[in-house]
mmCIF file of C-alpha atoms (C1' of nucleotides) in Angstrom:
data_model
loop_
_atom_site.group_PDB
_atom_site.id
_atom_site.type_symbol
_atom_site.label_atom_id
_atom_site.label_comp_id
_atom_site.label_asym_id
_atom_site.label_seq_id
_atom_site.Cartn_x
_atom_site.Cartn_y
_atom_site.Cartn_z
ATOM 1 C CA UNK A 1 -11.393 23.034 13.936
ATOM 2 C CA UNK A 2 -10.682 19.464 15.315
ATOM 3 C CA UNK A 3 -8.218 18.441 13.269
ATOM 4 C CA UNK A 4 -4.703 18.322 14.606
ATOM 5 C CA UNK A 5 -2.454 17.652 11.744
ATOM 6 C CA UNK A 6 -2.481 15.127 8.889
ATOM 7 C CA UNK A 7 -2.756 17.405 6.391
ATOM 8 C CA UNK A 8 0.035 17.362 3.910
ATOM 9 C CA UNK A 9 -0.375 20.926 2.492
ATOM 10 C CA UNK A 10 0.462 22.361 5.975
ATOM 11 C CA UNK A 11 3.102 20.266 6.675
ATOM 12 C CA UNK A 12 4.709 20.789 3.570
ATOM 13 C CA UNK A 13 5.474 24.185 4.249
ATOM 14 C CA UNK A 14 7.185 23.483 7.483
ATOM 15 C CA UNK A 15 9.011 20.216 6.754
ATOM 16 C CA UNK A 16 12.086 19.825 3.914
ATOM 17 C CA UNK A 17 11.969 16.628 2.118
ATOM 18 C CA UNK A 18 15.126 17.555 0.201
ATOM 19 C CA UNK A 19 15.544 15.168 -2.469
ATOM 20 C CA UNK A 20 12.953 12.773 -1.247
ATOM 21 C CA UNK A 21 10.838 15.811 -2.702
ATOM 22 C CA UNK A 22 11.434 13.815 -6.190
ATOM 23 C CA UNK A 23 11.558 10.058 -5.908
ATOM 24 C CA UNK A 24 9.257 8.198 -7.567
ATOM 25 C CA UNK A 25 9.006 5.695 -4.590
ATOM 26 C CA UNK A 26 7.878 8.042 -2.542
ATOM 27 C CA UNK A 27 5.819 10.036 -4.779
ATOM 28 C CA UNK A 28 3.800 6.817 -5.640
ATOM 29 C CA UNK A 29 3.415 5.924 -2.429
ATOM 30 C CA UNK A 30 1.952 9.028 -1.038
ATOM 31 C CA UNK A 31 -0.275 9.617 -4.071
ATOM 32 C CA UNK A 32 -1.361 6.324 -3.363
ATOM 33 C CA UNK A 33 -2.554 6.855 0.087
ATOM 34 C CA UNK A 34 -3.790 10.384 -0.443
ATOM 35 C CA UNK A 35 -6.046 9.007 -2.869
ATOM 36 C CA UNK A 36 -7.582 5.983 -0.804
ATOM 37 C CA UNK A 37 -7.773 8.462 1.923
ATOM 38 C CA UNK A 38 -10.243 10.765 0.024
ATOM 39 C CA UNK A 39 -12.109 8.184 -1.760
ATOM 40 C CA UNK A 40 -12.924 6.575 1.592
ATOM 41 C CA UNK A 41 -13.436 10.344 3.323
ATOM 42 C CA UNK A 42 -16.274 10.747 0.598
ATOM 43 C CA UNK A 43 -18.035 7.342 0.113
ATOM 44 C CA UNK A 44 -19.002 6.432 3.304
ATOM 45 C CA UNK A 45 -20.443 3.273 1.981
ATOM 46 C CA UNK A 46 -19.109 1.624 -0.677
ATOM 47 C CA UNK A 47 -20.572 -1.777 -0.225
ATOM 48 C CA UNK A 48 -17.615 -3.301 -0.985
ATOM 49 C CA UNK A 49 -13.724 -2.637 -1.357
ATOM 50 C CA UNK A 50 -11.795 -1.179 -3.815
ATOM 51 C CA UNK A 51 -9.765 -4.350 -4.905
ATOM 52 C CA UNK A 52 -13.109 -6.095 -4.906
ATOM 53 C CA UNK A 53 -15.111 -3.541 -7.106
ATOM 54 C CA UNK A 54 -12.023 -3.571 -9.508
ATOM 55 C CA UNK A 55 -12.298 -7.580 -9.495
ATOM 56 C CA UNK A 56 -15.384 -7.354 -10.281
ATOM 57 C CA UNK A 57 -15.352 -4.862 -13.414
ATOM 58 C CA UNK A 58 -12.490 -6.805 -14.756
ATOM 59 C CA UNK A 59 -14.644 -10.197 -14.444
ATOM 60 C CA UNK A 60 -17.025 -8.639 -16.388
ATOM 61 C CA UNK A 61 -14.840 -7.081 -19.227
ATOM 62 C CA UNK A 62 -12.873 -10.407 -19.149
ATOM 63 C CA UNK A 63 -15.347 -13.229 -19.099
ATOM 64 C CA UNK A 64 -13.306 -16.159 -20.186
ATOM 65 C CA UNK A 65 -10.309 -15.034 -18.326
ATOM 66 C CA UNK A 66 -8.536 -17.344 -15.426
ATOM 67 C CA UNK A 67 -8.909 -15.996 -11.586
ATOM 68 C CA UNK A 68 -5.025 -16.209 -11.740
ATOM 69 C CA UNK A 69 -4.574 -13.494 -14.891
ATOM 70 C CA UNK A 70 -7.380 -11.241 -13.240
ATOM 71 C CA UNK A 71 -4.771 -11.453 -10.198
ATOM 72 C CA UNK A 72 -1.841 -10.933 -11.821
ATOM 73 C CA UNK A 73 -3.170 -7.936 -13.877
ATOM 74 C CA UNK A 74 -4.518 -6.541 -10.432
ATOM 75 C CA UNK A 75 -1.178 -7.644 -8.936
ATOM 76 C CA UNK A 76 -3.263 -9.259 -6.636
ATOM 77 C CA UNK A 77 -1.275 -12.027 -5.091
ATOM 78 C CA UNK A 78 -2.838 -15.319 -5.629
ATOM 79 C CA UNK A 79 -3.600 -16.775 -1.943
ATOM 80 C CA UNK A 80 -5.576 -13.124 -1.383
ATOM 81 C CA UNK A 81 -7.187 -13.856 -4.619
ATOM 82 C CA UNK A 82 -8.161 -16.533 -3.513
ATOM 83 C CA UNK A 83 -9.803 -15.283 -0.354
ATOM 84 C CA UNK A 84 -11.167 -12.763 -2.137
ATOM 85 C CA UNK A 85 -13.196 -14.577 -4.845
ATOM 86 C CA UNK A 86 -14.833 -16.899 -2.018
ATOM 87 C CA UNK A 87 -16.007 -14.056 0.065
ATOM 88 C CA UNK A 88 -17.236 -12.652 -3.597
ATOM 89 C CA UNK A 89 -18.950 -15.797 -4.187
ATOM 90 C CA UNK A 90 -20.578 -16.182 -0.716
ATOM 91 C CA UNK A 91 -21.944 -13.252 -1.011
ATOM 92 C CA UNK A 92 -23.591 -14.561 -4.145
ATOM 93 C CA UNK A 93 -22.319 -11.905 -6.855
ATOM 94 C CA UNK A 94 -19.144 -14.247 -8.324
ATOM 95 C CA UNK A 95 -19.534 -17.740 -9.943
ATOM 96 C CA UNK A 96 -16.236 -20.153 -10.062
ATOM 97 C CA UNK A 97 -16.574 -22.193 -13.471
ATOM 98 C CA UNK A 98 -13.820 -25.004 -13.878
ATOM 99 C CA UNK A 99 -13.620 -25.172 -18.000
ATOM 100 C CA UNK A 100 -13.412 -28.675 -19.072
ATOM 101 C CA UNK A 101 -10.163 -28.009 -21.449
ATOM 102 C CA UNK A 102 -7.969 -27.131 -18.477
ATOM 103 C CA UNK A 103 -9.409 -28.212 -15.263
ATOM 104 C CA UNK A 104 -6.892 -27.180 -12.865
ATOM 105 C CA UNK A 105 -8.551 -23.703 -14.039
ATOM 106 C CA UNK A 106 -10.847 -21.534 -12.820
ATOM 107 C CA UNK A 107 -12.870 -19.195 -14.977
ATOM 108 C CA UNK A 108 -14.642 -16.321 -13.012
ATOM 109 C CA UNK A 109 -18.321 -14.609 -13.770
ATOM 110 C CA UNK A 110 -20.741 -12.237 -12.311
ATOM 111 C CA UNK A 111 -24.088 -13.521 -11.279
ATOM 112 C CA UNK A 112 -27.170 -11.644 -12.239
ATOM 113 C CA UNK A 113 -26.872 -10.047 -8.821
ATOM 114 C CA UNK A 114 -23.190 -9.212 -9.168
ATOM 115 C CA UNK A 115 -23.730 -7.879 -12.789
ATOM 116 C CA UNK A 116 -26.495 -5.366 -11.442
ATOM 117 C CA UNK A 117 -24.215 -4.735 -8.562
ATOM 118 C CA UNK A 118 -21.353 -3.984 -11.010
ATOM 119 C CA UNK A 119 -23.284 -1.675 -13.673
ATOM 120 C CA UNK A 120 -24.738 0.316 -10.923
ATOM 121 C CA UNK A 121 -21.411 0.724 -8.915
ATOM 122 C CA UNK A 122 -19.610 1.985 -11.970
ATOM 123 C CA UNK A 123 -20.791 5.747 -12.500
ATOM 124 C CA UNK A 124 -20.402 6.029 -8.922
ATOM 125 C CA UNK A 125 -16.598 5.056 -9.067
ATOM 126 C CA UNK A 126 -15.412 7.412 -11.854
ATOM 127 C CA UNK A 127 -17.515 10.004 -10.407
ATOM 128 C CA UNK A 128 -15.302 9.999 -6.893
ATOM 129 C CA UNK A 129 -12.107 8.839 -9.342
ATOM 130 C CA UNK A 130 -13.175 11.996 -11.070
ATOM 131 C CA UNK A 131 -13.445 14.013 -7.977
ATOM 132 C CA UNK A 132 -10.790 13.015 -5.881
ATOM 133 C CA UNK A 133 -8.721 14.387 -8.753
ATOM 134 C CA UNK A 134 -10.247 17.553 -9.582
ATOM 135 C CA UNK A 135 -7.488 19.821 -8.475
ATOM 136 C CA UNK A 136 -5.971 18.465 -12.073
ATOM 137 C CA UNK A 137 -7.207 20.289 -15.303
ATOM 138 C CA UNK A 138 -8.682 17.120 -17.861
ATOM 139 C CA UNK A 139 -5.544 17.278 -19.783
ATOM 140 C CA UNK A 140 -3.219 17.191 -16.904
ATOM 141 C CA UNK A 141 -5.164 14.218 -15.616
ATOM 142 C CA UNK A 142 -5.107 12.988 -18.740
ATOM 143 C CA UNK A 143 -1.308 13.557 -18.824
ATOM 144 C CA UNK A 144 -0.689 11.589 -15.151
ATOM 145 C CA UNK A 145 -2.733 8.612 -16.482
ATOM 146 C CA UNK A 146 -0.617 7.954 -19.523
ATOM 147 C CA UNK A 147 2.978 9.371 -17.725
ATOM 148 C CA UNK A 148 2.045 6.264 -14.521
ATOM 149 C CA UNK A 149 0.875 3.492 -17.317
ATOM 150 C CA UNK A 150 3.822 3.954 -19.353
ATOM 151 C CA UNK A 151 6.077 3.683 -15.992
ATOM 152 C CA UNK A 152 3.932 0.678 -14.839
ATOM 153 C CA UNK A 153 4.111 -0.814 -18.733
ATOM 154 C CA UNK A 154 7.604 0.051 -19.353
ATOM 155 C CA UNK A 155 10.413 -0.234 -17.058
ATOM 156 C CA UNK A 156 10.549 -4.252 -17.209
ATOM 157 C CA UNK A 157 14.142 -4.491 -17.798
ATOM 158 C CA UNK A 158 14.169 -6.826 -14.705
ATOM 159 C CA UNK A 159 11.088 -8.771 -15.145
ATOM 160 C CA UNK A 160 12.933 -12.171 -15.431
ATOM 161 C CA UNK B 1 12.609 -17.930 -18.908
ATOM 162 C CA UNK B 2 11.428 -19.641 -15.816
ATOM 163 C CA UNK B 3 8.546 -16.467 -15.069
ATOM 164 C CA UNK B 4 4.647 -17.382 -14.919
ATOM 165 C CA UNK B 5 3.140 -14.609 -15.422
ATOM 166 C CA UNK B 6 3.263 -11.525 -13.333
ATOM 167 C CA UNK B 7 4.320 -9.258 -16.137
ATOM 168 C CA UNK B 8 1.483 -6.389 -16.366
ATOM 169 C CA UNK B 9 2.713 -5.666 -20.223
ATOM 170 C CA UNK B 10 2.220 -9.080 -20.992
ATOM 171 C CA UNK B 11 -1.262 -8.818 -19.446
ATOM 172 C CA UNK B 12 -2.531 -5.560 -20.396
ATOM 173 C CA UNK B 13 -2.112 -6.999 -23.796
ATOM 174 C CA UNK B 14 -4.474 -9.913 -22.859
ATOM 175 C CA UNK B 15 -7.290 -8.664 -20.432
ATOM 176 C CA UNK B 16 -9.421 -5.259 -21.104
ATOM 177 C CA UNK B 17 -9.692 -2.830 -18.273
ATOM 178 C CA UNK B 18 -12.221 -0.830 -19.451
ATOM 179 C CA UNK B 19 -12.278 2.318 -17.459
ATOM 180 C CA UNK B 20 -10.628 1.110 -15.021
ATOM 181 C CA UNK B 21 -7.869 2.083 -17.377
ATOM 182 C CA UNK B 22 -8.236 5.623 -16.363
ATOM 183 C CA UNK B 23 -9.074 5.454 -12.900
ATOM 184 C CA UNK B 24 -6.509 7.682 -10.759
ATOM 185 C CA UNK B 25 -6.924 5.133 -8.002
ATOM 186 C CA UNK B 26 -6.284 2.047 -9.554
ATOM 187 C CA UNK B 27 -3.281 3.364 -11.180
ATOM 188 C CA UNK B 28 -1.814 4.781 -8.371
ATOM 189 C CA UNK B 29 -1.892 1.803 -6.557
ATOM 190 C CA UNK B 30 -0.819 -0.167 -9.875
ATOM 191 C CA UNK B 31 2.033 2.470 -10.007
ATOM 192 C CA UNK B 32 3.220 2.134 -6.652
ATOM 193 C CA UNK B 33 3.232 -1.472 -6.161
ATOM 194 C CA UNK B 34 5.222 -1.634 -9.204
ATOM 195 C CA UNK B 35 8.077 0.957 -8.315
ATOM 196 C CA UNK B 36 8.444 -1.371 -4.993
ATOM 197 C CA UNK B 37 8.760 -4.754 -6.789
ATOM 198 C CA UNK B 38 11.859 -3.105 -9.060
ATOM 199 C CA UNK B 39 13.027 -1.599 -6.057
ATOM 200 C CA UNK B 40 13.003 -4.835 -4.095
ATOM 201 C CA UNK B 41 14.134 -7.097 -7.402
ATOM 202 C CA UNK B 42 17.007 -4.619 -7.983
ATOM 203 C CA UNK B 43 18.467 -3.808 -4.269
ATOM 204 C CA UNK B 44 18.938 -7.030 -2.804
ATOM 205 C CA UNK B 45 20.356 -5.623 0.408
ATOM 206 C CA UNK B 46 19.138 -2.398 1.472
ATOM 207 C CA UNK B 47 20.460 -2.373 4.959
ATOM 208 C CA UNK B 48 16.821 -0.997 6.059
ATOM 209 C CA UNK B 49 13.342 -0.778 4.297
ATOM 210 C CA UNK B 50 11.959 2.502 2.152
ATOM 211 C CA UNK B 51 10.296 3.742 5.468
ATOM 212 C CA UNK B 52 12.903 3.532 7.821
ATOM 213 C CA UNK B 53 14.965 5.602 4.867
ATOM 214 C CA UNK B 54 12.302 8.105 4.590
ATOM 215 C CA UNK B 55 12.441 9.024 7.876
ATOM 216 C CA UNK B 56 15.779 9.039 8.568
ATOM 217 C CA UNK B 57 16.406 11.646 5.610
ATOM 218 C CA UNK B 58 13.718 13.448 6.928
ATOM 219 C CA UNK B 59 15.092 13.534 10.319
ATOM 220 C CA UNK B 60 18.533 14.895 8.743
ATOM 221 C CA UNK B 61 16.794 17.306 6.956
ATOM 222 C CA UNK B 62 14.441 18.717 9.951
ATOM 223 C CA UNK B 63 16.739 18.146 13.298
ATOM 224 C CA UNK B 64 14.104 20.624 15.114
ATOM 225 C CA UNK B 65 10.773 18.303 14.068
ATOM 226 C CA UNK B 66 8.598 16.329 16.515
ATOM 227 C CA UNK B 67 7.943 12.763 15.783
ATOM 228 C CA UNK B 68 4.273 13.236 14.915
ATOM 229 C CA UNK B 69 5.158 16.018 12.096
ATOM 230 C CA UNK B 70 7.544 13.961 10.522
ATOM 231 C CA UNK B 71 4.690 11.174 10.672
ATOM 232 C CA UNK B 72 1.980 13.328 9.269
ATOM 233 C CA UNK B 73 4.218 14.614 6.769
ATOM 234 C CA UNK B 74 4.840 10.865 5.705
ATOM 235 C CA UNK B 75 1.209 10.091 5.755
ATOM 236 C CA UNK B 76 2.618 6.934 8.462
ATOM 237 C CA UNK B 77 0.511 6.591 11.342
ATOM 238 C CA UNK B 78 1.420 7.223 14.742
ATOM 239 C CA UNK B 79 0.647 3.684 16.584
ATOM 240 C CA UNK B 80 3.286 2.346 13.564
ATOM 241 C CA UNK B 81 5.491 5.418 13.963
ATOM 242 C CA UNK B 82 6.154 4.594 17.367
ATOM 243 C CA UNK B 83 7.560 1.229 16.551
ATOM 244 C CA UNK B 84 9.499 2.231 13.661
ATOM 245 C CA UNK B 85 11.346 4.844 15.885
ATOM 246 C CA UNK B 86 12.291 2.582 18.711
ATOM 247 C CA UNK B 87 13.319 -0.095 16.061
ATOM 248 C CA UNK B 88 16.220 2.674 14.540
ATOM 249 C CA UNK B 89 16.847 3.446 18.463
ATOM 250 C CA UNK B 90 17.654 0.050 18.889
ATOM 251 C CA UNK B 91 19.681 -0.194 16.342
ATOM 252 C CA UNK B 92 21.694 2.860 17.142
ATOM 253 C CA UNK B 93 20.239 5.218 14.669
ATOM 254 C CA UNK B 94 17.958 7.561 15.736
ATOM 255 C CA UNK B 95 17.758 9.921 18.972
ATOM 256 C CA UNK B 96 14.529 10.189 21.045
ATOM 257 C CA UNK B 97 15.098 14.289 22.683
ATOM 258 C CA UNK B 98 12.243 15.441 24.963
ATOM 259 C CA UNK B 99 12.428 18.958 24.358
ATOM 260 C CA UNK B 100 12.810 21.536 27.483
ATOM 261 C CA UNK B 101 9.912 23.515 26.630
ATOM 262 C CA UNK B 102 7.156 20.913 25.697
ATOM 263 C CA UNK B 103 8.095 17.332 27.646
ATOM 264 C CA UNK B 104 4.821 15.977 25.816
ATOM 265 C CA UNK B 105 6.765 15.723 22.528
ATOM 266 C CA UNK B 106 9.538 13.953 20.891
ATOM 267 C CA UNK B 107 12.535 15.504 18.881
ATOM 268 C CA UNK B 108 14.054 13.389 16.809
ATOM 269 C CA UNK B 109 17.763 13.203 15.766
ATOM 270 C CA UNK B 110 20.385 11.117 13.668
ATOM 271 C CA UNK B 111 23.462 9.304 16.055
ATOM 272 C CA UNK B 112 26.548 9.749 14.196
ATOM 273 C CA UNK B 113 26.451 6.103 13.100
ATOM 274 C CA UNK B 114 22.747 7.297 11.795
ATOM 275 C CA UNK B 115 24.272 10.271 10.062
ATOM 276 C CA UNK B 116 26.693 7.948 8.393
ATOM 277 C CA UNK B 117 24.443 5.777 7.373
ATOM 278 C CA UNK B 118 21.976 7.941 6.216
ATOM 279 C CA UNK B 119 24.829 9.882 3.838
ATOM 280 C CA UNK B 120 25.792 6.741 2.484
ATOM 281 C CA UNK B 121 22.577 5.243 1.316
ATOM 282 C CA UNK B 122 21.230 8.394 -0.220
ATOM 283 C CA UNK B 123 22.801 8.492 -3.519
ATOM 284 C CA UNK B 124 21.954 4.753 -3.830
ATOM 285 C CA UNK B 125 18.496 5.356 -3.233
ATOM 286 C CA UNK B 126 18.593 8.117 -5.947
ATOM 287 C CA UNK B 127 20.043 6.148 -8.365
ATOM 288 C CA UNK B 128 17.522 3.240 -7.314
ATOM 289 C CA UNK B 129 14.940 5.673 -7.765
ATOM 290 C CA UNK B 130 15.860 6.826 -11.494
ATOM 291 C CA UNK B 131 16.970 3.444 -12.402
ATOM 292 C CA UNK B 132 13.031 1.890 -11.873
ATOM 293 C CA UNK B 133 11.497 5.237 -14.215
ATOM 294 C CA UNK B 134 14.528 4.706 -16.647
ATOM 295 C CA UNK B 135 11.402 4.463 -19.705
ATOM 296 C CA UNK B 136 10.387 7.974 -18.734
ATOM 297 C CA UNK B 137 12.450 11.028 -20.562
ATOM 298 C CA UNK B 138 13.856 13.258 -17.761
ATOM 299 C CA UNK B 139 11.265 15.727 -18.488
ATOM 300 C CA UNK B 140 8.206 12.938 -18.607
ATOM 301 C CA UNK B 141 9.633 12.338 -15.179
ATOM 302 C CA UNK B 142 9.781 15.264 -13.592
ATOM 303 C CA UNK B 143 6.220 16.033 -15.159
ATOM 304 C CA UNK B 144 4.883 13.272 -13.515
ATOM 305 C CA UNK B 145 6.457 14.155 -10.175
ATOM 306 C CA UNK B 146 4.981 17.344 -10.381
ATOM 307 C CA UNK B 147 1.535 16.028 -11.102
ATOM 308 C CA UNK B 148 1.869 13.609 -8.066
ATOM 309 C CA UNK B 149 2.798 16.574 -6.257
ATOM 310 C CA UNK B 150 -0.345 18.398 -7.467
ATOM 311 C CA UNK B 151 -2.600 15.903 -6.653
ATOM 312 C CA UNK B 152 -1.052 15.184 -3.136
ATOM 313 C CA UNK B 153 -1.192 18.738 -1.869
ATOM 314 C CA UNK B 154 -4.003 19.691 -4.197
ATOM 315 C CA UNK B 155 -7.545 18.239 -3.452
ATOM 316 C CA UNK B 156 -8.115 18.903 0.364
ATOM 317 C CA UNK B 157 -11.735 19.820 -0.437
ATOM 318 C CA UNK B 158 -12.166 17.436 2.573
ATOM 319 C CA UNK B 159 -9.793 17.847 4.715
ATOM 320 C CA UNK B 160 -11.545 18.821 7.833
ATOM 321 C "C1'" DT C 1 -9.745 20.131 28.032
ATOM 322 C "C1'" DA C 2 -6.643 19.399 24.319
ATOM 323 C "C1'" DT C 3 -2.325 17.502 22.581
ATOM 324 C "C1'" DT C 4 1.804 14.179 22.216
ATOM 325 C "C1'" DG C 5 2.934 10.018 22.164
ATOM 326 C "C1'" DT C 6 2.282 5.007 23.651
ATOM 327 C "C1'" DT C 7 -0.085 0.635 24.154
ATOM 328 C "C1'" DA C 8 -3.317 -2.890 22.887
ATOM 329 C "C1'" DT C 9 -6.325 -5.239 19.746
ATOM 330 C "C1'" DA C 10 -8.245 -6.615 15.599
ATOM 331 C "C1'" DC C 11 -8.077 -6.557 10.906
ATOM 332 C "C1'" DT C 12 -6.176 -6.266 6.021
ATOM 333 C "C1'" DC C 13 -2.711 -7.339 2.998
ATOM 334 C "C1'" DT C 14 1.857 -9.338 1.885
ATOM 335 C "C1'" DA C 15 5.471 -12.938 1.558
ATOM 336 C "C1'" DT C 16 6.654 -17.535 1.369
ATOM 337 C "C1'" DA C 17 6.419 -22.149 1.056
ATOM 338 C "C1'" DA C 18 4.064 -26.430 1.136
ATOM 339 C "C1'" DC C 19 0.371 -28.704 -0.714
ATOM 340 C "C1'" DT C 20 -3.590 -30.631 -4.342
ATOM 341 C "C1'" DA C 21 -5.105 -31.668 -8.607
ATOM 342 C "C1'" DT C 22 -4.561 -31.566 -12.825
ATOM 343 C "C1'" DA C 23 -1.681 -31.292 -17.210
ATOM 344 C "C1'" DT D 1 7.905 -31.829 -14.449
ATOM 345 C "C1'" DA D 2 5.260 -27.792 -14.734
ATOM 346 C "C1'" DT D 3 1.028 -25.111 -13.946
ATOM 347 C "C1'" DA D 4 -3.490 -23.420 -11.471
ATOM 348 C "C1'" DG D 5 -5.058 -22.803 -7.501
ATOM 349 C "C1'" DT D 6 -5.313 -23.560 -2.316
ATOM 350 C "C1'" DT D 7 -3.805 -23.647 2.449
ATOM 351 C "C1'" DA D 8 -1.009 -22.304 6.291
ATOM 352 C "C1'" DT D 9 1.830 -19.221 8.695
ATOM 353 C "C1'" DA D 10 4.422 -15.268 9.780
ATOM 354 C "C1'" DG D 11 5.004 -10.483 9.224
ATOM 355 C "C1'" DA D 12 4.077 -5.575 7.825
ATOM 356 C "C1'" DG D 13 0.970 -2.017 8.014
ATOM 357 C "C1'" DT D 14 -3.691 0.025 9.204
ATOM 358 C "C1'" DA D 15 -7.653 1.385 12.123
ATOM 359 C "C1'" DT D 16 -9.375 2.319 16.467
ATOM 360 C "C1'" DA D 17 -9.707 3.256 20.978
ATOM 361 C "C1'" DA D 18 -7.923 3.591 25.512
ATOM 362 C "C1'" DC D 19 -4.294 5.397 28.085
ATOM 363 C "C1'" DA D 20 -0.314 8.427 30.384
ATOM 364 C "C1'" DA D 21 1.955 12.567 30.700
ATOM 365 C "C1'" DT D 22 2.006 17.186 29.842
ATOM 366 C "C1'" DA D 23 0.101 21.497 28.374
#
DNA sequence: TATTGTTATACTCTATAACTATA
DNA sequence: TATAGTTATAGAGTATAACAATA
């Protein structure tokens, strides 16, 4: 037993959060971080990142969309985007095509290489999605997903 | 209506995610990110960020706890934790006690000008908090805070 | 030897604004 | 004038390891 003590369980029993117990802030935040910390506990070698997998699968559900909505749907911010797609494209797996209707645009695609890397990544990634959630029955999993979409869809009262 | 396009509804309407759209990870990230942006859009002038608050309730809350539990139980590291304590101590907040019976640690407690502080911004917080989840029912919300909850402590299959 | 906390370093991601090239 | 994307720069936060003091 190495471990000295990042382990939320025990600390939960010793430490009051009080009301901080229920904020959504919070709450988000440390689900958040739990999460990435298992993933990356279990898949010792993704070959790439998360935001860059996700990129990826969206480029290939979304072939004629603009690097800018794939970034804003990601709520990737647009200079990392940036960043991002070039070390995508050096590594040969992403293609930048500048449409001829809007050429300030940039359309994004996989390559042959970053289509094979992209089908064969995907069973993998609901597989770990699926297990660093298993302490949730399906239908309470089921129940988070829709309960954190409709909070992300929703709440835009203050959008503008 | 001066906005881009950084509007996920807007978007999800637009680009598929595939399963993406049921991925625990993406959507806590997606989730969290979000709550901060209303947070930030809404509160113009918190007088410190969501951290700092964190651990000052906490502090209130556990007068007896060590620095490193109270990072641990916030999932913050301890190289950052360090900082963000001497930061508050700088700013009159927080107390640094070395303890009598174990010099190695630090106990952490609120100056009165903390305490203050710390009593005043908590109801804002809450209503901060329930403000940005206003499109879930009360009972949606605290359903999804006790899924979060679930998953959090859950899963620790890998702890060690 | 192990633990608590600090320091140092490098890296990732964010925030912001200025810039380009198109439109 | 506005939009798509890029560049530059500063800051927050993370990851890692080395370190000091204490146990």
């Amino acid at each position: 037993m190495l471990k000295m003590s990042s382990d939320v369980k025990d600390i939960e029993e010793e430490l009051s959060f009080g009301e901080v117990e229920h904020s959504a802030a919070f709450l988000t935040r440390l689900a958040q971080v739990t999460v990435y910390e298992r993933i990356f506990a279990r898949s010792e070698a993704l070959p790439l990142g998360l935001a860059e997998i996700t990129v990826m699968t969206l480029i290939a559900l979304n072939p004629k969309a603009r690097q800018g909505e794939i970034a804003d749907a990601l709520k990737i911010k647009w200079p990392r985007m940036t960043k991002l797609v070039r070390a995508l494209e050096e590594q040969g797996l992403v293609e930048r095509i500048v449409p001829k209707g809007d050429r300030r645009s940039v359309m994004l695609g996989l390559t042959p290489k970053g289509q094979e890397l992209t089908t064969a990544i995907r069973p993998k990634m609901e597989a770990l999605d699926q297990e660093v959630t298993a302490i949730l029955s399906p239908e309470e999993r089921e129940q988070l997903i829709e309960l954190l979409w409709k909070l992300i869809i929703g709440g835009n009262q203050d959008a503008s």
